[in-house]
């Protein structure tokens, strides 16, 4: 890592505020079932939310060179993002100005110009129309100089390409608020996407965001986590941000204090990580599993550099714990020192009771390595093999055991929302991030 990058991360750490925030006032208005299946709700969400909020289109690594492009689907729209000869990434609606034909097809590609396959209209990498066959045949005058691809607001940050269909939208960092500084403490630009899964599910996108806005479900939906995670709400920190985003800090690398027994399971689940950091799992037998978290923090601090990691700008808690964020309206991610998982729900183009659920895993490989046992993913990953985009309907593809447990809940929950026996929510205080999400959604819908 360059000195400049180290200084930038250190600066971000000094700016990142991790102290608990005071909760804003919250109401108790009903979160009624209709918002999860009403076509009217979905249409308003499209006009008021999806076309006005920042979304990830893809990774910067997908388009490293001039002429490289990628596409992103959101509802009925497809956006094409292309890197220009000047190195800048620009985004456009993927539609020719002649007769509405998409100018590119597929997820990504390379072209010196964006050429409509229907009639050959050719646009340069800045979206300007440059070539029109039979140009003199247009009695109203040549379209060149008059028509261009319609541009979409676009920024690059944290290793991703971001887009916003609202030309008057606030800049991305302003939208992210203080969370941007917290993300900047991680070397996002150096991470590689090693998992890329998209599931078409029979559930509304808000069920996904509701789920990742609370940890109340964790011991019941993910019972295996009790051996390696402190999910008790009194031991976690929950914060709500004015921008509509939220944060949770959850201790990791050890069992919940609610657990009785389970020593063998904890040591087995953490064995690979302990061995990697030259800690003997056997030393934590005899009721000492609660000491693993601090021992790992110390080992990573002392041995990180020798193993190809730069942990110098992290807080100790970042080395073991789950720092989980939800970004309004539809993005969730958990940050770990050797990688992070990004989770997103996108609206279906026509059906409010369906959505597309994306899961990406970004891995930080130790310097000088191409293959690495990801402690966050608990599996070996290879930097030299690009992550294939695994796509399919729920039941046909998997996002991994833990996430699959969540998806099975959303499918069942969507059916339950239609029951005559269910009228509204009844939330615990530890679920206040769910309440906050819906209150912010209603504000956006009302504007």
Coordinates of N, CA and C in Angstrom, one line a residue, residues 205-290:
X205 N -38.9 -5.9 -2.0 CA -37.5 -5.5 -1.7 C -37.4 -5.0 -0.2
X206 N -38.5 -4.4 0.3 CA -38.4 -3.8 1.7 C -38.3 -4.9 2.7
X207 N -38.7 -6.1 2.5 CA -38.5 -7.2 3.4 C -37.0 -7.5 3.6
X208 N -36.2 -7.3 2.5 CA -34.8 -7.5 2.6 C -34.2 -6.4 3.5
X209 N -34.6 -5.2 3.3 CA -34.0 -4.1 4.1 C -34.5 -4.1 5.5
X210 N -35.7 -4.5 5.7 CA -36.2 -4.7 7.1 C -35.3 -5.7 7.8
X211 N -35.0 -6.8 7.2 CA -34.3 -7.9 7.8 C -32.9 -7.4 8.2
X212 N -32.2 -6.7 7.3 CA -30.9 -6.3 7.7 C -30.8 -5.0 8.5
X213 N -32.0 -4.5 8.9 CA -32.1 -3.4 9.8 C -32.3 -3.9 11.2
X214 N -32.3 -5.2 11.5 CA -32.5 -5.7 12.9 C -31.7 -7.0 13.0
X215 N -31.3 -7.2 14.3 CA -30.6 -8.5 14.6 C -31.4 -9.3 15.5
X216 N -32.6 -8.9 15.8 CA -33.5 -9.7 16.7 C -33.7 -11.1 16.1
X217 N -33.7 -11.3 14.8 CA -33.9 -12.6 14.2 C -32.7 -13.5 14.3
X218 N -31.6 -13.0 14.5 CA -30.3 -13.8 14.3 C -30.3 -15.1 15.1
X219 N -30.6 -15.1 16.4 CA -30.5 -16.4 17.1 C -31.5 -17.5 16.6
X220 N -32.6 -17.1 15.9 CA -33.6 -18.0 15.5 C -33.4 -18.4 14.0
X221 N -33.1 -17.5 13.2 CA -32.9 -17.8 11.8 C -31.4 -18.3 11.5
X222 N -30.5 -17.8 12.3 CA -29.1 -18.2 12.2 C -28.5 -18.8 13.5
X223 N -29.1 -19.9 13.9 CA -28.7 -20.5 15.2 C -27.2 -20.8 15.3
X224 N -26.5 -21.0 14.2 CA -25.1 -21.3 14.2 C -24.2 -20.1 14.7
X225 N -24.8 -18.9 14.7 CA -24.0 -17.7 15.0 C -23.8 -17.6 16.5
X226 N -24.5 -18.3 17.3 CA -24.4 -18.2 18.8 C -23.0 -18.6 19.3
X227 N -22.3 -19.4 18.4 CA -20.9 -19.8 18.8 C -19.9 -18.8 18.5
X228 N -20.1 -17.8 17.6 CA -19.1 -16.9 17.2 C -19.5 -15.4 17.2
X229 N -20.6 -15.1 17.8 CA -21.1 -13.7 17.7 C -21.9 -13.4 18.9
X230 N -21.7 -12.1 19.4 CA -22.5 -11.7 20.5 C -23.7 -10.8 20.0
X231 N -24.8 -11.5 19.8 CA -26.0 -10.9 19.2 C -26.9 -10.3 20.3
X232 N -26.7 -10.5 21.6 CA -27.6 -9.9 22.6 C -27.6 -8.4 22.4
X233 N -28.8 -7.8 22.3 CA -29.0 -6.4 21.9 C -28.3 -5.5 23.0
X234 N -28.2 -5.9 24.2 CA -27.6 -5.0 25.2 C -26.1 -4.9 25.0
X235 N -25.5 -5.8 24.2 CA -24.0 -5.8 24.0 C -23.7 -5.1 22.6
X236 N -24.7 -4.7 21.8 CA -24.6 -4.2 20.5 C -24.8 -2.6 20.6
X237 N -24.3 -2.0 19.6 CA -24.5 -0.5 19.5 C -25.3 -0.2 18.2
X238 N -26.4 0.5 18.3 CA -27.3 0.8 17.2 C -27.3 2.3 17.0
X239 N -27.1 2.8 15.8 CA -27.1 4.3 15.6 C -27.9 4.6 14.4
X240 N -28.6 5.8 14.4 CA -29.5 6.2 13.3 C -28.9 7.6 12.9
X241 N -28.8 7.7 11.5 CA -28.2 8.9 11.0 C -29.3 9.8 10.3
X242 N -29.1 11.1 10.3 CA -30.1 12.0 9.7 C -30.4 11.7 8.3
X243 N -29.4 11.2 7.5 CA -29.6 10.9 6.1 C -30.5 9.7 5.9
X244 N -30.9 9.0 6.9 CA -31.8 7.9 6.8 C -31.1 6.6 6.9
X245 N -29.7 6.6 7.1 CA -28.9 5.4 7.2 C -28.8 5.0 8.6
X246 N -28.3 3.8 8.8 CA -28.1 3.2 10.2 C -26.9 2.4 10.3
X247 N -26.5 2.2 11.6 CA -25.3 1.4 11.8 C -25.5 0.5 13.0
X248 N -24.8 -0.6 13.0 CA -24.8 -1.5 14.2 C -23.4 -2.1 14.4
X249 N -22.9 -2.1 15.6 CA -21.6 -2.7 16.0 C -22.0 -4.0 16.8
X250 N -21.5 -5.1 16.3 CA -21.8 -6.4 17.0 C -20.5 -7.1 17.3
X251 N -20.2 -7.4 18.5 CA -18.9 -8.1 18.8 C -18.9 -9.5 18.2
X252 N -17.7 -9.9 17.7 CA -17.5 -11.1 17.0 C -16.4 -11.9 17.6
X253 N -16.0 -13.0 16.9 CA -14.9 -13.9 17.4 C -15.1 -14.4 18.8
X254 N -16.3 -14.8 19.1 CA -16.5 -15.5 20.4 C -18.0 -15.7 20.5
X255 N -18.4 -16.6 21.5 CA -19.8 -16.9 21.7 C -20.6 -15.9 22.4
X256 N -21.9 -15.9 22.2 CA -22.8 -15.0 22.9 C -22.8 -15.4 24.4
X257 N -22.9 -14.4 25.2 CA -22.9 -14.6 26.7 C -24.2 -15.4 27.1
X258 N -25.1 -15.5 26.2 CA -26.3 -16.3 26.5 C -26.1 -17.8 26.3
X259 N -24.9 -18.2 25.7 CA -24.6 -19.6 25.4 C -24.2 -20.3 26.7
X260 N -24.7 -21.5 26.8 CA -24.3 -22.5 27.8 C -23.7 -23.7 27.1
X261 N -22.4 -23.9 27.3 CA -21.7 -25.0 26.6 C -21.3 -24.5 25.2
X262 N -21.1 -25.4 24.3 CA -20.8 -25.0 22.9 C -19.3 -24.7 22.7
X263 N -18.4 -25.1 23.6 CA -17.0 -24.8 23.5 C -16.4 -25.4 22.2
X264 N -16.8 -26.7 22.0 CA -16.2 -27.4 20.8 C -16.6 -26.8 19.5
X265 N -17.9 -26.3 19.4 CA -18.4 -25.7 18.2 C -17.7 -24.4 18.0
X266 N -17.5 -23.6 19.0 CA -16.8 -22.3 18.9 C -15.4 -22.5 18.3
X267 N -14.7 -23.4 18.9 CA -13.3 -23.6 18.5 C -13.2 -24.2 17.1
X268 N -14.2 -25.0 16.7 CA -14.1 -25.6 15.4 C -14.4 -24.5 14.4
X269 N -15.4 -23.6 14.6 CA -15.8 -22.6 13.7 C -14.7 -21.5 13.5
X270 N -13.9 -21.3 14.6 CA -12.9 -20.3 14.6 C -11.5 -20.9 14.3
X271 N -11.4 -22.2 14.1 CA -10.1 -22.9 14.1 C -9.2 -22.3 13.0
X272 N -9.7 -22.2 11.7 CA -8.9 -21.7 10.6 C -8.3 -20.3 10.9
X273 N -9.2 -19.4 11.4 CA -8.7 -18.1 11.7 C -7.7 -18.1 12.8
X274 N -7.9 -18.8 13.9 CA -6.9 -18.9 15.0 C -5.6 -19.4 14.5
X275 N -5.6 -20.5 13.7 CA -4.4 -21.1 13.2 C -3.6 -20.1 12.3
X276 N -4.4 -19.4 11.4 CA -3.8 -18.4 10.5 C -3.0 -17.4 11.3
X277 N -3.6 -17.0 12.4 CA -2.9 -15.9 13.2 C -2.1 -16.5 14.3
X278 N -1.7 -17.8 14.1 CA -0.7 -18.5 15.0 C -1.1 -18.6 16.4
X279 N -2.4 -18.8 16.6 CA -3.0 -19.0 18.0 C -3.4 -20.5 18.0
X280 N -3.1 -21.2 19.1 CA -3.5 -22.6 19.3 C -4.9 -22.6 19.8
X281 N -5.9 -23.2 19.1 CA -7.2 -23.3 19.5 C -7.4 -24.0 20.9
X282 N -6.4 -24.9 21.2 CA -6.5 -25.7 22.4 C -6.3 -24.8 23.6
X283 N -5.7 -23.7 23.5 CA -5.4 -22.9 24.7 C -6.7 -22.2 25.2
X284 N -7.8 -22.3 24.4 CA -9.0 -21.6 24.8 C -10.0 -22.6 25.3
X285 N -9.6 -23.8 25.5 CA -10.5 -24.8 26.1 C -10.6 -24.5 27.7
X286 N -11.6 -25.2 28.3 CA -11.7 -25.0 29.7 C -12.4 -23.7 30.1
X287 N -13.4 -23.3 29.3 CA -14.1 -22.1 29.6 C -13.5 -20.8 29.2
X288 N -12.5 -20.8 28.3 CA -11.8 -19.6 27.9 C -12.1 -19.1 26.5
X289 N -13.2 -19.6 25.9 CA -13.6 -19.1 24.6 C -13.9 -17.6 24.6
X290 N -14.3 -17.1 25.7 CA -14.5 -15.6 25.8 C -13.3 -14.8 25.7

